[in-house]
PDB file of C-alpha atoms and ligand atoms in Angstrom:
ATOM      1  CA  UNK A 797     -54.184  91.914  31.398  1.00  0.00           C
ATOM      2  CA  UNK A 798     -54.570  94.371  34.208  1.00  0.00           C
ATOM      3  CA  UNK A 799     -52.211  97.271  33.778  1.00  0.00           C
ATOM      4  CA  UNK A 800     -50.750  98.722  36.862  1.00  0.00           C
ATOM      5  CA  UNK A 801     -51.938 102.557  37.186  1.00  0.00           C
ATOM      6  CA  UNK A 802     -48.793 104.149  37.710  1.00  0.00           C
ATOM      7  CA  UNK A 803     -47.789 108.500  38.661  1.00  0.00           C
ATOM      8  CA  UNK A 804     -45.583 109.843  38.179  1.00  0.00           C
ATOM      9  CA  UNK A 805     -45.872 113.690  40.488  1.00  0.00           C
ATOM     10  CA  UNK A 806     -43.617 116.593  40.800  1.00  0.00           C
ATOM     11  CA  UNK A 807     -42.569 118.684  44.205  1.00  0.00           C
ATOM     12  CA  UNK A 808     -40.267 121.576  43.802  1.00  0.00           C
ATOM     13  CA  UNK A 809     -37.539 120.155  41.413  1.00  0.00           C
ATOM     14  CA  UNK A 810     -35.520 120.462  38.128  1.00  0.00           C
ATOM     15  CA  UNK A 811     -38.007 117.862  36.381  1.00  0.00           C
ATOM     16  CA  UNK A 812     -34.733 116.063  35.761  1.00  0.00           C
ATOM     17  CA  UNK A 813     -35.999 113.045  37.455  1.00  0.00           C
ATOM     18  CA  UNK A 814     -38.989 113.089  35.530  1.00  0.00           C
ATOM     19  CA  UNK A 815     -36.645 113.616  32.674  1.00  0.00           C
ATOM     20  CA  UNK A 816     -35.079 110.370  33.039  1.00  0.00           C
ATOM     21  CA  UNK A 817     -37.811 108.353  33.344  1.00  0.00           C
ATOM     22  CA  UNK A 818     -39.494 110.255  29.999  1.00  0.00           C
ATOM     23  CA  UNK A 819     -35.821 109.070  28.227  1.00  0.00           C
ATOM     24  CA  UNK A 820     -35.165 105.479  29.602  1.00  0.00           C
ATOM     25  CA  UNK A 821     -34.402 103.511  27.130  1.00  0.00           C
ATOM     26  CA  UNK A 822     -37.451 101.091  27.796  1.00  0.00           C
ATOM     27  CA  UNK A 823     -39.931 103.203  27.736  1.00  0.00           C
ATOM     28  CA  UNK A 824     -42.509 102.436  25.072  1.00  0.00           C
ATOM     29  CA  UNK A 825     -42.502  98.966  26.674  1.00  0.00           C
ATOM     30  CA  UNK A 826     -43.436 100.359  30.283  1.00  0.00           C
ATOM     31  CA  UNK A 827     -45.866 102.511  28.802  1.00  0.00           C
ATOM     32  CA  UNK A 828     -47.448  99.231  27.603  1.00  0.00           C
ATOM     33  CA  UNK A 829     -47.845  97.465  30.112  1.00  0.00           C
ATOM     34  CA  UNK A 830     -48.273 100.220  32.613  1.00  0.00           C
ATOM     35  CA  UNK A 831     -51.002 103.278  32.699  1.00  0.00           C
ATOM     36  CA  UNK A 832     -49.659 106.602  33.255  1.00  0.00           C
ATOM     37  CA  UNK A 833     -52.385 108.118  34.934  1.00  0.00           C
ATOM     38  CA  UNK A 834     -50.313 111.623  35.673  1.00  0.00           C
ATOM     39  CA  UNK A 835     -47.106 112.058  34.239  1.00  0.00           C
ATOM     40  CA  UNK A 836     -46.452 115.851  33.445  1.00  0.00           C
ATOM     41  CA  UNK A 837     -42.977 115.674  31.100  1.00  0.00           C
ATOM     42  CA  UNK A 838     -45.536 112.891  28.692  1.00  0.00           C
ATOM     43  CA  UNK A 839     -48.340 114.758  29.075  1.00  0.00           C
ATOM     44  CA  UNK A 840     -49.707 118.141  29.715  1.00  0.00           C
ATOM     45  CA  UNK A 841     -53.231 116.768  30.176  1.00  0.00           C
ATOM     46  CA  UNK A 842     -51.863 114.863  33.341  1.00  0.00           C
ATOM     47  CA  UNK A 843     -53.681 115.834  36.591  1.00  0.00           C
ATOM     48  CA  UNK A 844     -52.701 115.793  40.499  1.00  0.00           C
ATOM     49  CA  UNK A 845     -53.055 112.300  41.769  1.00  0.00           C
ATOM     50  CA  UNK A 846     -56.000 109.745  40.665  1.00  0.00           C
ATOM     51  CA  UNK A 847     -56.084 107.174  42.512  1.00  0.00           C
ATOM     52  CA  UNK A 848     -52.690 104.403  41.550  1.00  0.00           C
ATOM     53  CA  UNK A 849     -51.616 101.644  42.278  1.00  0.00           C
ATOM     54  CA  UNK A 850     -47.914 102.939  42.131  1.00  0.00           C
ATOM     55  CA  UNK A 851     -46.659 106.741  42.653  1.00  0.00           C
ATOM     56  CA  UNK A 852     -43.121 108.677  41.779  1.00  0.00           C
ATOM     57  CA  UNK A 853     -42.896 111.378  43.869  1.00  0.00           C
ATOM     58  CA  UNK A 854     -39.833 113.938  42.381  1.00  0.00           C
ATOM     59  CA  UNK A 855     -39.426 116.826  44.246  1.00  0.00           C
ATOM     60  CA  UNK A 856     -38.601 118.137  47.913  1.00  0.00           C
ATOM     61  CA  UNK A 857     -40.624 119.757  49.906  1.00  0.00           C
ATOM     62  CA  UNK A 858     -40.219 123.568  49.981  1.00  0.00           C
ATOM     63  CA  UNK A 859     -43.545 125.150  49.565  1.00  0.00           C
ATOM     64  CA  UNK A 860     -46.928 124.822  51.226  1.00  0.00           C
ATOM     65  CA  UNK A 861     -48.615 123.771  47.952  1.00  0.00           C
ATOM     66  CA  UNK A 862     -45.569 121.157  47.987  1.00  0.00           C
ATOM     67  CA  UNK A 863     -47.472 120.095  51.019  1.00  0.00           C
ATOM     68  CA  UNK A 864     -50.223 120.005  50.443  1.00  0.00           C
ATOM     69  CA  UNK A 865     -50.126 118.300  46.830  1.00  0.00           C
ATOM     70  CA  UNK A 866     -47.908 115.606  48.859  1.00  0.00           C
ATOM     71  CA  UNK A 867     -50.987 114.834  51.159  1.00  0.00           C
ATOM     72  CA  UNK A 868     -53.444 114.112  48.495  1.00  0.00           C
ATOM     73  CA  UNK A 869     -51.101 111.737  46.244  1.00  0.00           C
ATOM     74  CA  UNK A 870     -50.278 109.451  49.624  1.00  0.00           C
ATOM     75  CA  UNK A 871     -53.777 109.343  49.966  1.00  0.00           C
ATOM     76  CA  UNK A 872     -54.173 107.698  46.458  1.00  0.00           C
ATOM     77  CA  UNK A 873     -51.435 105.742  46.727  1.00  0.00           C
ATOM     78  CA  UNK A 874     -51.232 102.206  47.944  1.00  0.00           C
ATOM     79  CA  UNK A 875     -47.325 102.656  46.750  1.00  0.00           C
ATOM     80  CA  UNK A 876     -45.475 105.877  47.187  1.00  0.00           C
ATOM     81  CA  UNK A 877     -41.820 106.207  45.371  1.00  0.00           C
ATOM     82  CA  UNK A 878     -39.329 108.904  46.425  1.00  0.00           C
ATOM     83  CA  UNK A 879     -37.476 109.172  43.126  1.00  0.00           C
ATOM     84  CA  UNK A 880     -34.424 111.151  42.876  1.00  0.00           C
ATOM     85  CA  UNK A 881     -32.056 113.426  45.058  1.00  0.00           C
ATOM     86  CA  UNK A 882     -34.560 116.083  45.906  1.00  0.00           C
ATOM     87  CA  UNK A 883     -36.748 113.727  46.801  1.00  0.00           C
ATOM     88  CA  UNK A 884     -35.293 110.931  49.300  1.00  0.00           C
ATOM     89  CA  UNK A 885     -32.870 113.554  51.030  1.00  0.00           C
ATOM     90  CA  UNK A 886     -34.363 117.112  50.290  1.00  0.00           C
ATOM     91  CA  UNK A 887     -31.733 117.811  47.373  1.00  0.00           C
ATOM     92  CA  UNK A 888     -28.873 120.282  47.052  1.00  0.00           C
ATOM     93  CA  UNK A 889     -31.738 122.894  47.886  1.00  0.00           C
ATOM     94  CA  UNK A 890     -31.752 121.581  51.548  1.00  0.00           C
ATOM     95  CA  UNK A 891     -28.001 122.705  51.775  1.00  0.00           C
ATOM     96  CA  UNK A 892     -28.287 125.359  53.662  1.00  0.00           C
ATOM     97  CA  UNK A 893     -30.979 123.883  56.031  1.00  0.00           C
ATOM     98  CA  UNK A 894     -29.882 124.644  59.305  1.00  0.00           C
ATOM     99  CA  UNK A 895     -27.553 127.214  58.751  1.00  0.00           C
ATOM    100  CA  UNK A 896     -29.500 130.376  57.891  1.00  0.00           C
ATOM    101  CA  UNK A 897     -33.849 130.854  58.080  1.00  0.00           C
ATOM    102  CA  UNK A 898     -35.876 130.046  55.337  1.00  0.00           C
ATOM    103  CA  UNK A 899     -37.155 133.400  55.229  1.00  0.00           C
ATOM    104  CA  UNK A 900     -33.728 134.966  54.989  1.00  0.00           C
ATOM    105  CA  UNK A 901     -32.806 132.004  51.627  1.00  0.00           C
ATOM    106  CA  UNK A 902     -35.762 133.241  49.961  1.00  0.00           C
ATOM    107  CA  UNK A 903     -35.285 137.359  50.324  1.00  0.00           C
ATOM    108  CA  UNK A 904     -31.641 136.275  49.042  1.00  0.00           C
ATOM    109  CA  UNK A 905     -32.779 134.841  45.527  1.00  0.00           C
ATOM    110  CA  UNK A 906     -36.120 136.843  45.272  1.00  0.00           C
ATOM    111  CA  UNK A 907     -35.545 140.211  47.002  1.00  0.00           C
ATOM    112  CA  UNK A 908     -39.015 141.442  47.741  1.00  0.00           C
ATOM    113  CA  UNK A 909     -40.816 140.511  45.249  1.00  0.00           C
ATOM    114  CA  UNK A 910     -44.139 138.526  45.638  1.00  0.00           C
ATOM    115  CA  UNK A 911     -43.908 135.079  44.403  1.00  0.00           C
ATOM    116  CA  UNK A 912     -47.134 132.938  44.275  1.00  0.00           C
ATOM    117  CA  UNK A 913     -45.872 130.207  46.776  1.00  0.00           C
ATOM    118  CA  UNK A 914     -45.330 130.354  50.981  1.00  0.00           C
ATOM    119  CA  UNK A 915     -41.903 128.925  51.076  1.00  0.00           C
ATOM    120  CA  UNK A 916     -40.727 126.092  53.192  1.00  0.00           C
ATOM    121  CA  UNK A 917     -37.485 124.905  54.761  1.00  0.00           C
ATOM    122  CA  UNK A 918     -36.952 122.356  51.308  1.00  0.00           C
ATOM    123  CA  UNK A 919     -37.862 118.802  53.372  1.00  0.00           C
ATOM    124  CA  UNK A 920     -37.413 115.078  51.922  1.00  0.00           C
ATOM    125  CA  UNK A 921     -40.834 113.922  51.422  1.00  0.00           C
ATOM    126  CA  UNK A 922     -40.558 111.102  53.806  1.00  0.00           C
ATOM    127  CA  UNK A 923     -40.379 113.735  56.990  1.00  0.00           C
ATOM    128  CA  UNK A 924     -44.233 114.473  55.749  1.00  0.00           C
ATOM    129  CA  UNK A 925     -45.600 110.974  55.098  1.00  0.00           C
ATOM    130  CA  UNK A 926     -44.969 107.028  54.783  1.00  0.00           C
ATOM    131  CA  UNK A 927     -42.399 106.346  51.788  1.00  0.00           C
ATOM    132  CA  UNK A 928     -42.570 102.797  50.920  1.00  0.00           C
ATOM    133  CA  UNK A 929     -39.726 102.801  48.735  1.00  0.00           C
ATOM    134  CA  UNK A 930     -36.555 104.905  47.757  1.00  0.00           C
ATOM    135  CA  UNK A 931     -35.091 105.481  44.547  1.00  0.00           C
ATOM    136  CA  UNK A 932     -31.622 107.841  44.567  1.00  0.00           C
ATOM    137  CA  UNK A 933     -29.562 109.331  42.245  1.00  0.00           C
ATOM    138  CA  UNK A 934     -29.592 112.798  40.955  1.00  0.00           C
ATOM    139  CA  UNK A 935     -31.356 111.641  38.184  1.00  0.00           C
ATOM    140  CA  UNK A 936     -31.314 107.942  39.327  1.00  0.00           C
ATOM    141  CA  UNK A 937     -29.746 106.046  37.103  1.00  0.00           C
ATOM    142  CA  UNK A 938     -31.806 103.433  33.930  1.00  0.00           C
ATOM    143  CA  UNK A 939     -31.575 100.571  35.263  1.00  0.00           C
ATOM    144  CA  UNK A 940     -32.476 100.945  38.913  1.00  0.00           C
ATOM    145  CA  UNK A 941     -35.401 102.509  37.655  1.00  0.00           C
ATOM    146  CA  UNK A 942     -35.992  99.936  35.184  1.00  0.00           C
ATOM    147  CA  UNK A 943     -35.586  97.195  38.260  1.00  0.00           C
ATOM    148  CA  UNK A 944     -38.130  99.057  40.238  1.00  0.00           C
ATOM    149  CA  UNK A 945     -40.768  99.410  37.374  1.00  0.00           C
ATOM    150  CA  UNK A 946     -39.999  95.655  37.090  1.00  0.00           C
ATOM    151  CA  UNK A 947     -39.963  94.636  40.554  1.00  0.00           C
ATOM    152  CA  UNK A 948     -43.638  96.301  40.533  1.00  0.00           C
ATOM    153  CA  UNK A 949     -44.920  94.636  37.637  1.00  0.00           C
ATOM    154  CA  UNK A 950     -43.683  91.053  39.188  1.00  0.00           C
ATOM    155  CA  UNK A 951     -45.729  91.733  42.092  1.00  0.00           C
ATOM    156  CA  UNK A 952     -42.205  91.969  44.368  1.00  0.00           C
ATOM    157  CA  UNK A 953     -40.849  94.863  45.562  1.00  0.00           C
ATOM    158  CA  UNK A 954     -37.508  96.490  44.853  1.00  0.00           C
ATOM    159  CA  UNK A 955     -34.366  95.697  47.863  1.00  0.00           C
ATOM    160  CA  UNK A 956     -32.104  99.105  48.726  1.00  0.00           C
ATOM    161  CA  UNK A 957     -28.345  98.828  48.531  1.00  0.00           C
ATOM    162  CA  UNK A 958     -27.031  98.391  51.899  1.00  0.00           C
ATOM    163  CA  UNK A 959     -22.969  99.262  50.130  1.00  0.00           C
ATOM    164  CA  UNK A 960     -21.492 102.446  49.539  1.00  0.00           C
ATOM    165  CA  UNK A 961     -19.568 103.863  46.029  1.00  0.00           C
ATOM    166  CA  UNK A 962     -16.207 102.708  46.496  1.00  0.00           C
ATOM    167  CA  UNK A 963     -17.390  99.328  46.475  1.00  0.00           C
ATOM    168  CA  UNK A 964     -18.396  99.820  42.568  1.00  0.00           C
ATOM    169  CA  UNK A 965     -15.423 101.927  42.643  1.00  0.00           C
ATOM    170  CA  UNK A 966     -13.042  99.228  43.070  1.00  0.00           C
ATOM    171  CA  UNK A 967     -14.995  96.503  40.956  1.00  0.00           C
ATOM    172  CA  UNK A 968     -14.069  99.270  37.791  1.00  0.00           C
ATOM    173  CA  UNK A 969     -11.413  99.240  38.413  1.00  0.00           C
ATOM    174  CA  UNK A 970     -10.502 103.156  39.117  1.00  0.00           C
ATOM    175  CA  UNK A 971      -7.255 104.056  41.024  1.00  0.00           C
ATOM    176  CA  UNK A 972      -8.694 106.001  44.529  1.00  0.00           C
ATOM    177  CA  UNK A 973      -7.828 109.570  44.019  1.00  0.00           C
ATOM    178  CA  UNK A 974      -9.219 109.632  48.065  1.00  0.00           C
ATOM    179  CA  UNK A 975      -6.433 107.823  48.568  1.00  0.00           C
ATOM    180  CA  UNK A 976      -3.539 108.569  45.712  1.00  0.00           C
ATOM    181  CA  UNK A 977      -4.512 112.036  45.792  1.00  0.00           C
ATOM    182  CA  UNK A 978      -6.079 112.851  47.906  1.00  0.00           C
ATOM    183  CA  UNK A 979      -9.391 114.280  46.454  1.00  0.00           C
ATOM    184  CA  UNK A 980     -12.673 114.843  48.419  1.00  0.00           C
ATOM    185  CA  UNK A 981     -13.940 111.982  47.556  1.00  0.00           C
ATOM    186  CA  UNK A 982     -17.711 110.824  49.382  1.00  0.00           C
ATOM    187  CA  UNK A 983     -17.588 107.513  47.625  1.00  0.00           C
ATOM    188  CA  UNK A 984     -16.677 105.500  50.942  1.00  0.00           C
ATOM    189  CA  UNK A 985     -19.760 107.240  52.562  1.00  0.00           C
ATOM    190  CA  UNK A 986     -21.942 107.499  49.839  1.00  0.00           C
ATOM    191  CA  UNK A 987     -24.578 104.787  48.044  1.00  0.00           C
ATOM    192  CA  UNK A 988     -23.146 102.927  45.867  1.00  0.00           C
ATOM    193  CA  UNK A 989     -25.517 102.323  42.097  1.00  0.00           C
ATOM    194  CA  UNK A 990     -24.037 104.483  40.166  1.00  0.00           C
ATOM    195  CA  UNK A 991     -20.740 102.517  38.849  1.00  0.00           C
ATOM    196  CA  UNK A 992     -18.857 105.312  40.615  1.00  0.00           C
ATOM    197  CA  UNK A 993     -19.714 107.094  37.187  1.00  0.00           C
ATOM    198  CA  UNK A 994     -17.852 110.267  38.405  1.00  0.00           C
ATOM    199  CA  UNK A 995     -14.555 108.528  39.719  1.00  0.00           C
ATOM    200  CA  UNK A 996     -14.557 106.410  36.793  1.00  0.00           C
ATOM    201  CA  UNK A 997     -14.094 110.548  34.935  1.00  0.00           C
ATOM    202  CA  UNK A 998     -11.351 111.484  37.250  1.00  0.00           C
ATOM    203  CA  UNK A 999     -13.911 113.636  39.117  1.00  0.00           C
ATOM    204  CA  UNK A1000     -14.398 112.903  43.285  1.00  0.00           C
ATOM    205  CA  UNK A1001     -17.881 112.159  43.980  1.00  0.00           C
ATOM    206  CA  UNK A1002     -19.682 114.703  46.032  1.00  0.00           C
ATOM    207  CA  UNK A1003     -22.528 112.260  47.489  1.00  0.00           C
ATOM    208  CA  UNK A1004     -25.486 112.377  45.022  1.00  0.00           C
ATOM    209  CA  UNK A1005     -26.931 108.991  46.192  1.00  0.00           C
ATOM    210  CA  UNK A1006     -27.047 110.355  49.392  1.00  0.00           C
ATOM    211  CA  UNK A1007     -25.370 108.693  52.505  1.00  0.00           C
ATOM    212  CA  UNK A1008     -24.768 105.266  52.737  1.00  0.00           C
ATOM    213  CA  UNK A1009     -26.805 103.559  55.455  1.00  0.00           C
ATOM    214  CA  UNK A1010     -25.057 103.668  59.109  1.00  0.00           C
ATOM    215  CA  UNK A1011     -22.443 100.951  60.175  1.00  0.00           C
ATOM    216  CA  UNK A1012     -22.058 100.294  56.991  1.00  0.00           C
ATOM    217  CA  UNK A1013     -18.340  97.820  57.148  1.00  0.00           C
ATOM    218  CA  UNK A1014     -16.585 100.110  54.189  1.00  0.00           C
ATOM    219  CA  UNK A1015     -17.156 103.046  56.355  1.00  0.00           C
ATOM    220  CA  UNK A1016     -15.269 102.890  58.573  1.00  0.00           C
ATOM    221  CA  UNK A1017     -11.944 101.957  56.648  1.00  0.00           C
ATOM    222  CA  UNK A1018     -11.710 104.324  53.807  1.00  0.00           C
ATOM    223  CA  UNK A1019     -13.738 107.071  55.466  1.00  0.00           C
ATOM    224  CA  UNK A1020     -10.910 107.550  58.104  1.00  0.00           C
ATOM    225  CA  UNK A1021      -8.599 108.439  55.439  1.00  0.00           C
ATOM    226  CA  UNK A1022     -10.581 112.208  55.192  1.00  0.00           C
ATOM    227  CA  UNK A1023      -8.689 113.162  58.426  1.00  0.00           C
ATOM    228  CA  UNK A1024      -5.565 110.886  57.728  1.00  0.00           C
ATOM    229  CA  UNK A1025      -5.257 113.414  54.117  1.00  0.00           C
ATOM    230  CA  UNK A1026      -5.825 116.093  56.357  1.00  0.00           C
ATOM    231  CA  UNK A1027      -9.368 117.128  55.724  1.00  0.00           C
ATOM    232  CA  UNK A1028     -10.755 119.208  58.836  1.00  0.00           C
ATOM    233  CA  UNK A1029     -14.681 118.150  59.913  1.00  0.00           C
ATOM    234  CA  UNK A1030     -16.436 120.950  58.340  1.00  0.00           C
ATOM    235  CA  UNK A1031     -14.532 120.985  54.748  1.00  0.00           C
ATOM    236  CA  UNK A1032     -16.321 117.203  54.794  1.00  0.00           C
ATOM    237  CA  UNK A1033     -19.592 118.485  56.707  1.00  0.00           C
ATOM    238  CA  UNK A1034     -19.621 120.611  54.362  1.00  0.00           C
ATOM    239  CA  UNK A1035     -19.567 118.603  51.214  1.00  0.00           C
ATOM    240  CA  UNK A1036     -21.950 115.839  52.833  1.00  0.00           C
ATOM    241  CA  UNK A1037     -24.387 118.602  53.561  1.00  0.00           C
ATOM    242  CA  UNK A1038     -24.632 118.798  49.910  1.00  0.00           C
ATOM    243  CA  UNK A1039     -27.326 115.957  49.358  1.00  0.00           C
ATOM    244  CA  UNK A1040     -27.121 115.021  53.426  1.00  0.00           C
ATOM    245  CA  UNK A1041     -28.427 117.588  54.743  1.00  0.00           C
ATOM    246  CA  UNK A1042     -30.926 116.147  56.392  1.00  0.00           C
ATOM    247  CA  UNK A1043     -29.077 112.520  57.086  1.00  0.00           C
ATOM    248  CA  UNK A1044     -29.870 111.851  61.051  1.00  0.00           C
ATOM    249  CA  UNK A1045     -26.544 109.843  61.511  1.00  0.00           C
ATOM    250  CA  UNK A1046     -24.699 112.587  59.520  1.00  0.00           C
ATOM    251  CA  UNK A1047     -22.965 113.394  62.792  1.00  0.00           C
ATOM    252  CA  UNK A1048     -22.460 110.335  64.191  1.00  0.00           C
ATOM    253  CA  UNK A1049     -20.950 109.501  60.550  1.00  0.00           C
ATOM    254  CA  UNK A1050     -17.594 112.615  61.267  1.00  0.00           C
ATOM    255  CA  UNK A1051     -17.736 111.791  64.931  1.00  0.00           C
ATOM    256  CA  UNK A1052     -16.602 108.217  63.278  1.00  0.00           C
ATOM    257  CA  UNK A1053     -14.399 109.914  61.707  1.00  0.00           C
ATOM    258  CA  UNK A1054     -13.154 112.045  64.201  1.00  0.00           C
ATOM    259  CA  UNK A1055     -13.777 111.026  67.166  1.00  0.00           C
ATOM    260  CA  UNK A1056     -16.089 113.604  67.923  1.00  0.00           C
ATOM    261  CA  UNK A1057     -13.602 116.350  68.012  1.00  0.00           C
ATOM    262  CA  UNK A1058     -15.277 119.723  66.378  1.00  0.00           C
TER     263      UNK A1058
HETATM  264  S1  LIG B1179     -33.248 114.911  41.905  1.00  0.00           S
HETATM  265 FE1  LIG B1179     -31.363 115.509  40.345  1.00  0.00          FE
HETATM  266  S2  LIG B1179     -32.285 115.099  38.635  1.00  0.00           S
HETATM  267 FE2  LIG B1179     -33.620 114.818  40.049  1.00  0.00          FE
HETATM  268  S3  LIG B1179     -35.524 116.443  40.617  1.00  0.00           S
HETATM  269 FE3  LIG B1179     -33.682 116.897  41.840  1.00  0.00          FE
HETATM  270  S4  LIG B1179     -32.567 117.940  40.922  1.00  0.00           S
HETATM  271 FE4  LIG B1179     -33.175 117.662  39.578  1.00  0.00          FE
HETATM  272  S1  LIG B1180     -12.572 107.070  47.675  1.00  0.00           S
HETATM  273 FE1  LIG B1180     -13.453 107.228  45.662  1.00  0.00          FE
HETATM  274  S2  LIG B1180     -11.876 106.521  44.274  1.00  0.00           S
HETATM  275 FE2  LIG B1180     -11.434 106.211  46.963  1.00  0.00          FE
HETATM  276  S3  LIG B1180     -12.060 104.032  46.227  1.00  0.00           S
HETATM  277 FE3  LIG B1180     -14.037 105.277  47.279  1.00  0.00          FE
HETATM  278  S4  LIG B1180     -15.207 105.586  45.206  1.00  0.00           S
HETATM  279 FE4  LIG B1180     -13.593 105.169  44.379  1.00  0.00          FE
HETATM  280  S1  LIG B1181     -20.092 108.940  41.680  1.00  0.00           S
HETATM  281 FE1  LIG B1181     -20.819 110.239  43.459  1.00  0.00          FE
HETATM  282  S2  LIG B1181     -21.945 112.244  42.454  1.00  0.00           S
HETATM  283 FE2  LIG B1181     -21.287 110.572  41.519  1.00  0.00          FE
HETATM  284  S3  LIG B1181     -23.242 109.859  40.523  1.00  0.00           S
HETATM  285 FE3  LIG B1181     -21.950 108.405  41.779  1.00  0.00          FE
HETATM  286  S4  LIG B1181     -22.847 108.857  43.828  1.00  0.00           S
HETATM  287 FE4  LIG B1181     -23.289 110.963  42.696  1.00  0.00          FE
END
């Protein structure tokens, strides 16, 4: 049987998505079904961008080198999957996007030291190349990783989720900590798939799976509670930007909650 060639590549990231992929329970079975051509977490002999059927790309574009590598990867891949919040949404490193210049951010972290990387403001990879599929999360969920790989092995495609964390939170039987305690939970505006992990541990969602597609029906009914609970537009905006700084519908989401008032 012909094994699909798969590449797993990292731009600027913590390598957590690769680690998650490398440690899924069925990684040995997956390794028998596909041919990993490049995967730094599994082999330091990996090289950048040989020709592959499927490329998983972790990390945001945060340096000129990232950008060059991303274009190389795209050129050598039939299917390109953005793997994880950094790649899909720009990640936490995008939080300050638009509020501070990248040169100021760089100076805050590195001072006047010279480093071997020309910095860019962190951006999702879709700002630079065509992305075929998005696998969100920080890091992505194991069952979704397996679903994506299975879909490609069967020659079909993974369907995106278009409903929010709230729906999974209700199915998990959690009390709503937003409604009952006024906690700033972003479940109403965050894409589902984690089975409401944080809320199930009594921690409000900070939106690591990225903003839910605009106009999803659950959004209006629950997100309006932010305002009713006395949360300001700026505080909600700051939380939504942790993982959603590049979301084009962000201000529209806020307008829906706050009626367009700032
Ligand atoms: S999405 Fe999260 S786990 Fe994955 S590389 Fe970025 S910070 Fe790390
Ligand atoms: S707002 Fe948060 S706690 Fe309430 S249902 Fe949605 S995800 Fe669950
Ligand atoms: S509850 Fe929110 S922050 Fe927690 S894993 Fe799910 S999407 Fe991420």
